[in-house]
Amino acid sequence: CSSDLVATPPSLLHLVIGFMTALVGDLLARLPSNNAWMSRHEAIVELKHLGPEVVAANAGTIVKYVSDTYPWMRQLAIEVLAVMEPAPLADHAPEIAARLTDIDTGVCCRAIQTLTNLQPEDFANYVSLIVRRTSDEDIEVQLAALDALQKANEQALTPHLESLKLLATDDIHSIQQRALRLQDKIEHYLAELPRVVVTLQTVLPARMVTCRSMAGKSVSDLRFSPSSTCGELRNYIAEELCIMQLQVKLVLEDATLLSEAHDHMTVEDVLGGGCRHNFNAQTSGGYATTR
């Protein structure tokens, strides 16, 4: 390409895009809704070559074909929508996500792949739906789902760790290896999360938990019933501090760590006290030391 070529002025470029959009819009509006699928197919194929702006301008029409009777039309429509930039694609992601359960393998796989084009925060909204496809009876769908999940952020993947651990023992090597990579990714993320260590102390019969920072400042006061479990207490503290439940570590005054295995036990049973207790939960080590 010659270095002395003059770039197309933005105003002219927008004019060209507007003209192409009008032509395509008119073409799509005139497409028959009967069995003349070849005409619809050819028209939508042309859109793939006209760029993301033109596709975005006609997305409202294209997305209708995502639920077309013919599977090749559904797949093609999703492929064309995938040309768009992440922001306009997000507007039509629900329609694409609806094809994750499509009976056609190609449509389902294309829908999975297209959702990975979204921004991470938007893609996170569909991670749970994609995880379900990892147990699909079609191995192609399973692999497409596992490959897509590699692009998800760790926070969105964390709730699905147990499901992925199960897949990591699958007899099929390709599934096993993909699941293991996801498991390692999540576990590494969890290992790096800061922990809040909460010490439970028997004080007064007010049934109150006070969570204090390292500086001794109270950051939350939680009232609970005598039947409250350690798991509920852990969840309450996590919500108050806006952290994940697994970041809260409960310990007794003698430094005994209460693991998640104790979550079903009541707080008073763990402490060996009666029904009338007030527990002072005081953080030690702040947000970043104890693992």
PDB file of C-alpha atoms in Angstrom:
ATOM      1  CA  CYS A   1       0.000   0.000   0.000  1.00  0.00           C
ATOM      2  CA  SER A   2       1.487   3.350  -1.021  1.00  0.00           C
ATOM      3  CA  SER A   3       2.518   5.687   1.807  1.00  0.00           C
ATOM      4  CA  ASP A   4       1.144   8.749  -0.014  1.00  0.00           C
ATOM      5  CA  LEU A   5      -2.458   7.531   0.024  1.00  0.00           C
ATOM      6  CA  VAL A   6      -4.837  10.008   1.628  1.00  0.00           C
ATOM      7  CA  ALA A   7      -6.976   8.681   4.472  1.00  0.00           C
ATOM      8  CA  THR A   8     -10.747   8.798   4.001  1.00  0.00           C
ATOM      9  CA  PRO A   9     -12.191  11.856   5.834  1.00  0.00           C
ATOM     10  CA  PRO A  10     -14.379  10.820   8.790  1.00  0.00           C
ATOM     11  CA  SER A  11     -17.380  12.674   7.384  1.00  0.00           C
ATOM     12  CA  LEU A  12     -17.135  10.783   4.096  1.00  0.00           C
ATOM     13  CA  LEU A  13     -16.667   7.494   5.919  1.00  0.00           C
ATOM     14  CA  HIS A  14     -19.817   8.087   7.951  1.00  0.00           C
ATOM     15  CA  LEU A  15     -21.692   8.986   4.770  1.00  0.00           C
ATOM     16  CA  VAL A  16     -20.615   5.743   3.125  1.00  0.00           C
ATOM     17  CA  ILE A  17     -21.591   3.720   6.203  1.00  0.00           C
ATOM     18  CA  GLY A  18     -24.959   5.473   6.323  1.00  0.00           C
ATOM     19  CA  PHE A  19     -25.569   4.754   2.652  1.00  0.00           C
ATOM     20  CA  MET A  20     -24.618   1.079   3.041  1.00  0.00           C
ATOM     21  CA  THR A  21     -26.780   0.771   6.130  1.00  0.00           C
ATOM     22  CA  ALA A  22     -29.788   2.176   4.282  1.00  0.00           C
ATOM     23  CA  LEU A  23     -29.293  -0.262   1.413  1.00  0.00           C
ATOM     24  CA  VAL A  24     -28.870  -3.253   3.693  1.00  0.00           C
ATOM     25  CA  GLY A  25     -31.817  -2.203   5.841  1.00  0.00           C
ATOM     26  CA  ASP A  26     -34.006  -1.940   2.762  1.00  0.00           C
ATOM     27  CA  LEU A  27     -32.773  -5.310   1.531  1.00  0.00           C
ATOM     28  CA  LEU A  28     -33.449  -7.052   4.820  1.00  0.00           C
ATOM     29  CA  ALA A  29     -36.862  -5.420   5.118  1.00  0.00           C
ATOM     30  CA  ARG A  30     -37.833  -6.857   1.747  1.00  0.00           C
ATOM     31  CA  LEU A  31     -36.694 -10.400   2.538  1.00  0.00           C
ATOM     32  CA  PRO A  32     -39.504 -12.950   2.320  1.00  0.00           C
ATOM     33  CA  SER A  33     -40.610 -14.662   5.503  1.00  0.00           C
ATOM     34  CA  ASN A  34     -41.621 -17.885   3.749  1.00  0.00           C
ATOM     35  CA  ASN A  35     -39.361 -20.755   2.692  1.00  0.00           C
ATOM     36  CA  ALA A  36     -37.120 -18.649   0.439  1.00  0.00           C
ATOM     37  CA  TRP A  37     -34.277 -19.231   2.889  1.00  0.00           C
ATOM     38  CA  MET A  38     -31.562 -18.934   0.229  1.00  0.00           C
ATOM     39  CA  SER A  39     -32.326 -15.244  -0.352  1.00  0.00           C
ATOM     40  CA  ARG A  40     -32.175 -14.532   3.375  1.00  0.00           C
ATOM     41  CA  HIS A  41     -28.962 -16.518   3.636  1.00  0.00           C
ATOM     42  CA  GLU A  42     -27.254 -14.607   0.833  1.00  0.00           C
ATOM     43  CA  ALA A  43     -28.333 -11.218   2.170  1.00  0.00           C
ATOM     44  CA  ILE A  44     -27.067 -11.914   5.696  1.00  0.00           C
ATOM     45  CA  VAL A  45     -23.810 -13.371   4.364  1.00  0.00           C
ATOM     46  CA  GLU A  46     -23.114 -10.049   2.650  1.00  0.00           C
ATOM     47  CA  LEU A  47     -23.446  -8.263   5.976  1.00  0.00           C
ATOM     48  CA  LYS A  48     -20.402 -10.063   7.360  1.00  0.00           C
ATOM     49  CA  HIS A  49     -18.220  -8.107   4.945  1.00  0.00           C
ATOM     50  CA  LEU A  50     -19.660  -4.647   5.618  1.00  0.00           C
ATOM     51  CA  GLY A  51     -18.081  -4.050   9.019  1.00  0.00           C
ATOM     52  CA  PRO A  52     -19.256  -3.798  12.626  1.00  0.00           C
ATOM     53  CA  GLU A  53     -20.955  -0.400  12.239  1.00  0.00           C
ATOM     54  CA  VAL A  54     -23.280  -1.612   9.484  1.00  0.00           C
ATOM     55  CA  VAL A  55     -24.005  -4.838  11.348  1.00  0.00           C
ATOM     56  CA  ALA A  56     -24.773  -2.901  14.535  1.00  0.00           C
ATOM     57  CA  ALA A  57     -27.127  -0.584  12.643  1.00  0.00           C
ATOM     58  CA  ASN A  58     -29.075  -3.600  11.361  1.00  0.00           C
ATOM     59  CA  ALA A  59     -28.733  -5.823  14.435  1.00  0.00           C
ATOM     60  CA  GLY A  60     -32.407  -5.445  15.317  1.00  0.00           C
ATOM     61  CA  THR A  61     -33.328  -7.170  12.067  1.00  0.00           C
ATOM     62  CA  ILE A  62     -30.507  -9.718  12.082  1.00  0.00           C
ATOM     63  CA  VAL A  63     -31.241 -10.891  15.611  1.00  0.00           C
ATOM     64  CA  LYS A  64     -34.676 -12.080  14.489  1.00  0.00           C
ATOM     65  CA  TYR A  65     -32.966 -14.830  12.532  1.00  0.00           C
ATOM     66  CA  VAL A  66     -31.212 -16.127  15.655  1.00  0.00           C
ATOM     67  CA  SER A  67     -34.438 -18.041  16.314  1.00  0.00           C
ATOM     68  CA  ASP A  68     -35.068 -18.967  12.659  1.00  0.00           C
ATOM     69  CA  THR A  69     -36.563 -22.353  11.759  1.00  0.00           C
ATOM     70  CA  TYR A  70     -33.412 -23.391   9.927  1.00  0.00           C
ATOM     71  CA  PRO A  71     -30.336 -24.128  12.088  1.00  0.00           C
ATOM     72  CA  TRP A  72     -27.904 -22.800   9.451  1.00  0.00           C
ATOM     73  CA  MET A  73     -29.767 -19.489   9.485  1.00  0.00           C
ATOM     74  CA  ARG A  74     -29.592 -19.341  13.282  1.00  0.00           C
ATOM     75  CA  GLN A  75     -25.873 -20.040  13.209  1.00  0.00           C
ATOM     76  CA  LEU A  76     -25.226 -17.542  10.425  1.00  0.00           C
ATOM     77  CA  ALA A  77     -27.160 -14.804  12.222  1.00  0.00           C
ATOM     78  CA  ILE A  78     -25.064 -15.355  15.347  1.00  0.00           C
ATOM     79  CA  GLU A  79     -21.869 -15.280  13.282  1.00  0.00           C
ATOM     80  CA  VAL A  80     -22.860 -11.930  11.778  1.00  0.00           C
ATOM     81  CA  LEU A  81     -23.755 -10.462  15.174  1.00  0.00           C
ATOM     82  CA  ALA A  82     -20.326 -11.574  16.405  1.00  0.00           C
ATOM     83  CA  VAL A  83     -18.787  -9.017  14.039  1.00  0.00           C
ATOM     84  CA  MET A  84     -20.065  -6.192  16.269  1.00  0.00           C
ATOM     85  CA  GLU A  85     -18.048  -4.435  18.929  1.00  0.00           C
ATOM     86  CA  PRO A  86     -18.614  -5.686  22.520  1.00  0.00           C
ATOM     87  CA  ALA A  87     -20.916  -2.826  23.577  1.00  0.00           C
ATOM     88  CA  PRO A  88     -23.621  -3.248  20.888  1.00  0.00           C
ATOM     89  CA  LEU A  89     -23.185  -7.021  21.062  1.00  0.00           C
ATOM     90  CA  ALA A  90     -24.163  -6.892  24.755  1.00  0.00           C
ATOM     91  CA  ASP A  91     -27.552  -5.473  23.766  1.00  0.00           C
ATOM     92  CA  HIS A  92     -28.367  -8.693  21.920  1.00  0.00           C
ATOM     93  CA  ALA A  93     -26.515 -11.136  24.180  1.00  0.00           C
ATOM     94  CA  PRO A  94     -29.741 -12.446  25.798  1.00  0.00           C
ATOM     95  CA  GLU A  95     -31.048 -13.617  22.412  1.00  0.00           C
ATOM     96  CA  ILE A  96     -27.704 -15.280  21.676  1.00  0.00           C
ATOM     97  CA  ALA A  97     -27.590 -16.870  25.137  1.00  0.00           C
ATOM     98  CA  ALA A  98     -31.017 -18.362  24.470  1.00  0.00           C
ATOM     99  CA  ARG A  99     -29.368 -20.549  21.809  1.00  0.00           C
ATOM    100  CA  LEU A 100     -27.059 -22.192  24.377  1.00  0.00           C
ATOM    101  CA  THR A 101     -29.647 -24.935  24.617  1.00  0.00           C
ATOM    102  CA  ASP A 102     -30.202 -25.174  20.857  1.00  0.00           C
ATOM    103  CA  ILE A 103     -30.695 -28.703  19.590  1.00  0.00           C
ATOM    104  CA  ASP A 104     -28.156 -28.042  16.831  1.00  0.00           C
ATOM    105  CA  THR A 105     -24.533 -28.461  17.930  1.00  0.00           C
ATOM    106  CA  GLY A 106     -23.202 -25.830  15.526  1.00  0.00           C
ATOM    107  CA  VAL A 107     -25.662 -23.189  16.722  1.00  0.00           C
ATOM    108  CA  CYS A 108     -24.957 -23.931  20.371  1.00  0.00           C
ATOM    109  CA  CYS A 109     -21.175 -23.811  19.910  1.00  0.00           C
ATOM    110  CA  ARG A 110     -21.361 -20.584  17.910  1.00  0.00           C
ATOM    111  CA  ALA A 111     -23.498 -18.971  20.598  1.00  0.00           C
ATOM    112  CA  ILE A 112     -20.982 -19.974  23.272  1.00  0.00           C
ATOM    113  CA  GLN A 113     -18.053 -18.610  21.261  1.00  0.00           C
ATOM    114  CA  THR A 114     -19.832 -15.335  20.456  1.00  0.00           C
ATOM    115  CA  LEU A 115     -20.584 -14.576  24.097  1.00  0.00           C
ATOM    116  CA  THR A 116     -16.840 -14.598  24.795  1.00  0.00           C
ATOM    117  CA  ASN A 117     -16.580 -11.460  22.629  1.00  0.00           C
ATOM    118  CA  LEU A 118     -18.347  -9.489  25.354  1.00  0.00           C
ATOM    119  CA  GLN A 119     -16.530  -7.329  27.863  1.00  0.00           C
ATOM    120  CA  PRO A 120     -15.492  -9.405  30.927  1.00  0.00           C
ATOM    121  CA  GLU A 121     -18.110  -7.807  33.168  1.00  0.00           C
ATOM    122  CA  ASP A 122     -20.866  -8.603  30.637  1.00  0.00           C
ATOM    123  CA  PHE A 123     -19.551 -12.085  29.910  1.00  0.00           C
ATOM    124  CA  ALA A 124     -19.668 -12.839  33.659  1.00  0.00           C
ATOM    125  CA  ASN A 125     -23.469 -12.663  33.469  1.00  0.00           C
ATOM    126  CA  TYR A 126     -23.516 -15.752  31.242  1.00  0.00           C
ATOM    127  CA  VAL A 127     -20.850 -17.886  32.924  1.00  0.00           C
ATOM    128  CA  SER A 128     -23.408 -19.918  34.899  1.00  0.00           C
ATOM    129  CA  LEU A 129     -25.316 -20.767  31.705  1.00  0.00           C
ATOM    130  CA  ILE A 130     -22.114 -21.822  29.962  1.00  0.00           C
ATOM    131  CA  VAL A 131     -21.037 -23.964  32.925  1.00  0.00           C
ATOM    132  CA  ARG A 132     -24.253 -25.964  32.463  1.00  0.00           C
ATOM    133  CA  ARG A 133     -23.145 -26.817  28.937  1.00  0.00           C
ATOM    134  CA  THR A 134     -19.983 -28.471  30.293  1.00  0.00           C
ATOM    135  CA  SER A 135     -22.193 -31.448  31.163  1.00  0.00           C
ATOM    136  CA  ASP A 136     -23.849 -31.535  27.731  1.00  0.00           C
ATOM    137  CA  GLU A 137     -24.131 -34.956  26.104  1.00  0.00           C
ATOM    138  CA  ASP A 138     -22.375 -33.588  22.998  1.00  0.00           C
ATOM    139  CA  ILE A 139     -18.596 -33.464  23.488  1.00  0.00           C
ATOM    140  CA  GLU A 140     -18.239 -30.598  20.994  1.00  0.00           C
ATOM    141  CA  VAL A 141     -20.525 -28.466  23.142  1.00  0.00           C
ATOM    142  CA  GLN A 142     -18.647 -29.502  26.272  1.00  0.00           C
ATOM    143  CA  LEU A 143     -15.304 -28.497  24.775  1.00  0.00           C
ATOM    144  CA  ALA A 144     -16.670 -25.206  23.435  1.00  0.00           C
ATOM    145  CA  ALA A 145     -18.038 -24.375  26.892  1.00  0.00           C
ATOM    146  CA  LEU A 146     -14.777 -25.245  28.661  1.00  0.00           C
ATOM    147  CA  ASP A 147     -12.768 -23.199  26.142  1.00  0.00           C
ATOM    148  CA  ALA A 148     -15.090 -20.232  26.620  1.00  0.00           C
ATOM    149  CA  LEU A 149     -14.776 -20.429  30.405  1.00  0.00           C
ATOM    150  CA  GLN A 150     -11.021 -19.979  30.100  1.00  0.00           C
ATOM    151  CA  LYS A 151     -11.822 -16.347  29.203  1.00  0.00           C
ATOM    152  CA  ALA A 152     -14.042 -15.757  32.248  1.00  0.00           C
ATOM    153  CA  ASN A 153     -12.728 -13.888  35.264  1.00  0.00           C
ATOM    154  CA  GLU A 154     -11.951 -15.832  38.417  1.00  0.00           C
ATOM    155  CA  GLN A 155     -14.680 -14.245  40.503  1.00  0.00           C
ATOM    156  CA  ALA A 156     -17.355 -15.426  38.079  1.00  0.00           C
ATOM    157  CA  LEU A 157     -15.843 -18.913  37.966  1.00  0.00           C
ATOM    158  CA  THR A 158     -15.388 -19.395  41.731  1.00  0.00           C
ATOM    159  CA  PRO A 159     -18.990 -20.495  42.522  1.00  0.00           C
ATOM    160  CA  HIS A 160     -18.531 -23.340  40.028  1.00  0.00           C
ATOM    161  CA  LEU A 161     -15.290 -24.766  41.431  1.00  0.00           C
ATOM    162  CA  GLU A 162     -16.862 -28.021  42.634  1.00  0.00           C
ATOM    163  CA  SER A 163     -18.465 -28.703  39.251  1.00  0.00           C
ATOM    164  CA  LEU A 164     -15.138 -28.131  37.521  1.00  0.00           C
ATOM    165  CA  LYS A 165     -13.345 -30.401  40.003  1.00  0.00           C
ATOM    166  CA  LEU A 166     -15.724 -33.165  39.000  1.00  0.00           C
ATOM    167  CA  LEU A 167     -14.980 -32.585  35.320  1.00  0.00           C
ATOM    168  CA  ALA A 168     -11.261 -32.693  36.090  1.00  0.00           C
ATOM    169  CA  THR A 169     -11.719 -36.422  36.755  1.00  0.00           C
ATOM    170  CA  ASP A 170     -13.488 -37.055  33.435  1.00  0.00           C
ATOM    171  CA  ASP A 171     -12.389 -40.074  31.409  1.00  0.00           C
ATOM    172  CA  ILE A 172     -11.988 -37.958  28.276  1.00  0.00           C
ATOM    173  CA  HIS A 173      -8.526 -36.401  28.352  1.00  0.00           C
ATOM    174  CA  SER A 174      -9.412 -33.203  26.456  1.00  0.00           C
ATOM    175  CA  ILE A 175     -12.221 -32.433  28.911  1.00  0.00           C
ATOM    176  CA  GLN A 176     -10.104 -33.365  31.913  1.00  0.00           C
ATOM    177  CA  GLN A 177      -7.229 -31.089  30.904  1.00  0.00           C
ATOM    178  CA  ARG A 178      -9.430 -28.071  30.231  1.00  0.00           C
ATOM    179  CA  ALA A 179     -11.220 -28.517  33.545  1.00  0.00           C
ATOM    180  CA  LEU A 180      -7.906 -28.852  35.383  1.00  0.00           C
ATOM    181  CA  ARG A 181      -6.691 -25.558  33.924  1.00  0.00           C
ATOM    182  CA  LEU A 182      -9.845 -23.851  35.154  1.00  0.00           C
ATOM    183  CA  GLN A 183      -9.527 -25.470  38.572  1.00  0.00           C
ATOM    184  CA  ASP A 184      -5.919 -24.277  38.875  1.00  0.00           C
ATOM    185  CA  LYS A 185      -6.941 -20.781  37.806  1.00  0.00           C
ATOM    186  CA  ILE A 186      -9.650 -20.567  40.474  1.00  0.00           C
ATOM    187  CA  GLU A 187      -7.570 -22.100  43.250  1.00  0.00           C
ATOM    188  CA  HIS A 188      -4.673 -19.753  42.539  1.00  0.00           C
ATOM    189  CA  TYR A 189      -7.086 -16.833  42.711  1.00  0.00           C
ATOM    190  CA  LEU A 190      -8.531 -18.050  45.994  1.00  0.00           C
ATOM    191  CA  ALA A 191      -5.079 -18.574  47.491  1.00  0.00           C
ATOM    192  CA  GLU A 192      -4.223 -14.940  46.762  1.00  0.00           C
ATOM    193  CA  LEU A 193      -7.394 -13.495  48.313  1.00  0.00           C
ATOM    194  CA  PRO A 194      -6.851 -11.601  51.581  1.00  0.00           C
ATOM    195  CA  ARG A 195      -8.486 -13.128  54.656  1.00  0.00           C
ATOM    196  CA  VAL A 196     -10.239 -11.469  57.577  1.00  0.00           C
ATOM    197  CA  VAL A 197      -9.554 -13.416  60.765  1.00  0.00           C
ATOM    198  CA  VAL A 198     -12.443 -13.127  63.235  1.00  0.00           C
ATOM    199  CA  THR A 199     -11.935 -14.174  66.862  1.00  0.00           C
ATOM    200  CA  LEU A 200     -15.065 -15.249  68.770  1.00  0.00           C
ATOM    201  CA  GLN A 201     -15.104 -14.261  72.435  1.00  0.00           C
ATOM    202  CA  THR A 202     -17.746 -14.802  75.126  1.00  0.00           C
ATOM    203  CA  VAL A 203     -18.523 -11.448  76.759  1.00  0.00           C
ATOM    204  CA  LEU A 204     -22.045 -10.366  77.775  1.00  0.00           C
ATOM    205  CA  PRO A 205     -25.548 -11.807  77.221  1.00  0.00           C
ATOM    206  CA  ALA A 206     -26.519  -9.397  74.480  1.00  0.00           C
ATOM    207  CA  ARG A 207     -26.240 -11.765  71.515  1.00  0.00           C
ATOM    208  CA  MET A 208     -24.251  -9.261  69.503  1.00  0.00           C
ATOM    209  CA  VAL A 209     -21.234  -9.685  67.257  1.00  0.00           C
ATOM    210  CA  THR A 210     -18.983  -6.675  66.914  1.00  0.00           C
ATOM    211  CA  CYS A 211     -16.406  -6.771  64.148  1.00  0.00           C
ATOM    212  CA  ARG A 212     -13.441  -4.482  64.738  1.00  0.00           C
ATOM    213  CA  SER A 213     -10.582  -3.410  62.502  1.00  0.00           C
ATOM    214  CA  MET A 214      -6.924  -3.673  63.504  1.00  0.00           C
ATOM    215  CA  ALA A 215      -7.148  -0.134  64.868  1.00  0.00           C
ATOM    216  CA  GLY A 216     -10.009  -1.194  67.140  1.00  0.00           C
ATOM    217  CA  LYS A 217     -12.649   0.674  65.152  1.00  0.00           C
ATOM    218  CA  SER A 218     -16.006  -1.067  64.928  1.00  0.00           C
ATOM    219  CA  VAL A 219     -16.931  -1.794  61.319  1.00  0.00           C
ATOM    220  CA  SER A 220     -20.113  -3.810  61.914  1.00  0.00           C
ATOM    221  CA  ASP A 221     -22.475  -4.894  64.682  1.00  0.00           C
ATOM    222  CA  LEU A 222     -24.468  -8.060  64.038  1.00  0.00           C
ATOM    223  CA  ARG A 223     -27.300  -9.372  66.178  1.00  0.00           C
ATOM    224  CA  PHE A 224     -28.181 -13.041  65.857  1.00  0.00           C
ATOM    225  CA  SER A 225     -30.351 -15.720  67.472  1.00  0.00           C
ATOM    226  CA  PRO A 226     -28.980 -18.478  69.724  1.00  0.00           C
ATOM    227  CA  SER A 227     -29.516 -20.932  66.861  1.00  0.00           C
ATOM    228  CA  SER A 228     -27.328 -18.997  64.402  1.00  0.00           C
ATOM    229  CA  THR A 229     -24.752 -21.252  62.771  1.00  0.00           C
ATOM    230  CA  CYS A 230     -21.108 -20.484  62.128  1.00  0.00           C
ATOM    231  CA  GLY A 231     -21.912 -20.520  58.427  1.00  0.00           C
ATOM    232  CA  GLU A 232     -24.600 -17.871  58.878  1.00  0.00           C
ATOM    233  CA  LEU A 233     -22.273 -15.787  61.023  1.00  0.00           C
ATOM    234  CA  ARG A 234     -19.550 -16.059  58.379  1.00  0.00           C
ATOM    235  CA  ASN A 235     -22.027 -14.969  55.725  1.00  0.00           C
ATOM    236  CA  TYR A 236     -23.279 -12.012  57.805  1.00  0.00           C
ATOM    237  CA  ILE A 237     -19.735 -10.728  58.331  1.00  0.00           C
ATOM    238  CA  ALA A 238     -18.865 -11.155  54.635  1.00  0.00           C
ATOM    239  CA  GLU A 239     -21.931  -9.162  53.585  1.00  0.00           C
ATOM    240  CA  GLU A 240     -21.169  -6.379  56.055  1.00  0.00           C
ATOM    241  CA  LEU A 241     -17.556  -6.112  54.906  1.00  0.00           C
ATOM    242  CA  CYS A 242     -18.463  -6.552  51.199  1.00  0.00           C
ATOM    243  CA  ILE A 243     -16.115  -9.506  50.769  1.00  0.00           C
ATOM    244  CA  MET A 244     -16.572 -13.133  49.754  1.00  0.00           C
ATOM    245  CA  GLN A 245     -17.693 -15.565  52.455  1.00  0.00           C
ATOM    246  CA  LEU A 246     -14.626 -17.728  51.963  1.00  0.00           C
ATOM    247  CA  GLN A 247     -12.440 -14.758  52.953  1.00  0.00           C
ATOM    248  CA  VAL A 248     -13.831 -14.820  56.509  1.00  0.00           C
ATOM    249  CA  LYS A 249     -11.878 -17.052  58.881  1.00  0.00           C
ATOM    250  CA  LEU A 250     -13.421 -17.786  62.279  1.00  0.00           C
ATOM    251  CA  VAL A 251     -11.158 -18.702  65.212  1.00  0.00           C
ATOM    252  CA  LEU A 252     -11.712 -19.316  68.921  1.00  0.00           C
ATOM    253  CA  GLU A 253      -9.882 -17.539  71.720  1.00  0.00           C
ATOM    254  CA  ASP A 254      -7.373 -20.384  71.915  1.00  0.00           C
ATOM    255  CA  ALA A 255      -6.555 -19.811  68.181  1.00  0.00           C
ATOM    256  CA  THR A 256      -8.485 -22.911  67.043  1.00  0.00           C
ATOM    257  CA  LEU A 257      -9.524 -22.384  63.423  1.00  0.00           C
ATOM    258  CA  LEU A 258     -13.174 -23.075  62.620  1.00  0.00           C
ATOM    259  CA  SER A 259     -13.171 -24.508  59.113  1.00  0.00           C
ATOM    260  CA  GLU A 260     -16.129 -24.664  56.736  1.00  0.00           C
ATOM    261  CA  ALA A 261     -16.814 -28.112  58.249  1.00  0.00           C
ATOM    262  CA  HIS A 262     -18.075 -26.291  61.365  1.00  0.00           C
ATOM    263  CA  ASP A 263     -20.502 -24.100  59.415  1.00  0.00           C
ATOM    264  CA  HIS A 264     -23.501 -26.293  60.276  1.00  0.00           C
ATOM    265  CA  MET A 265     -22.850 -25.950  64.028  1.00  0.00           C
ATOM    266  CA  THR A 266     -24.387 -23.174  66.121  1.00  0.00           C
ATOM    267  CA  VAL A 267     -22.055 -20.523  67.465  1.00  0.00           C
ATOM    268  CA  GLU A 268     -22.982 -21.313  71.048  1.00  0.00           C
ATOM    269  CA  ASP A 269     -22.291 -25.028  70.548  1.00  0.00           C
ATOM    270  CA  VAL A 270     -18.861 -24.244  69.142  1.00  0.00           C
ATOM    271  CA  LEU A 271     -18.058 -22.000  72.095  1.00  0.00           C
ATOM    272  CA  GLY A 272     -19.548 -24.465  74.567  1.00  0.00           C
ATOM    273  CA  GLY A 273     -21.705 -21.792  76.191  1.00  0.00           C
ATOM    274  CA  GLY A 274     -25.380 -21.343  77.024  1.00  0.00           C
ATOM    275  CA  CYS A 275     -28.075 -19.536  75.095  1.00  0.00           C
ATOM    276  CA  ARG A 276     -27.329 -16.103  76.502  1.00  0.00           C
ATOM    277  CA  HIS A 277     -24.059 -15.031  74.992  1.00  0.00           C
ATOM    278  CA  ASN A 278     -22.700 -11.954  73.358  1.00  0.00           C
ATOM    279  CA  PHE A 279     -19.829 -12.594  71.041  1.00  0.00           C
ATOM    280  CA  ASN A 280     -17.247  -9.996  70.188  1.00  0.00           C
ATOM    281  CA  ALA A 281     -15.825 -10.709  66.752  1.00  0.00           C
ATOM    282  CA  GLN A 282     -12.550  -8.889  66.474  1.00  0.00           C
ATOM    283  CA  THR A 283     -10.453  -8.971  63.330  1.00  0.00           C
ATOM    284  CA  SER A 284      -6.773  -9.695  63.747  1.00  0.00           C
ATOM    285  CA  GLY A 285      -4.332  -9.235  60.895  1.00  0.00           C
ATOM    286  CA  GLY A 286      -6.711  -7.025  58.922  1.00  0.00           C
ATOM    287  CA  TYR A 287      -7.528  -7.896  55.336  1.00  0.00           C
ATOM    288  CA  ALA A 288      -4.239  -9.198  54.005  1.00  0.00           C
ATOM    289  CA  THR A 289      -2.203 -11.526  56.166  1.00  0.00           C
ATOM    290  CA  THR A 290      -3.630 -14.881  57.191  1.00  0.00           C
ATOM    291  CA  ARG A 291      -4.308 -17.576  54.609  1.00  0.00           C
TER     292      ARG A 291
END
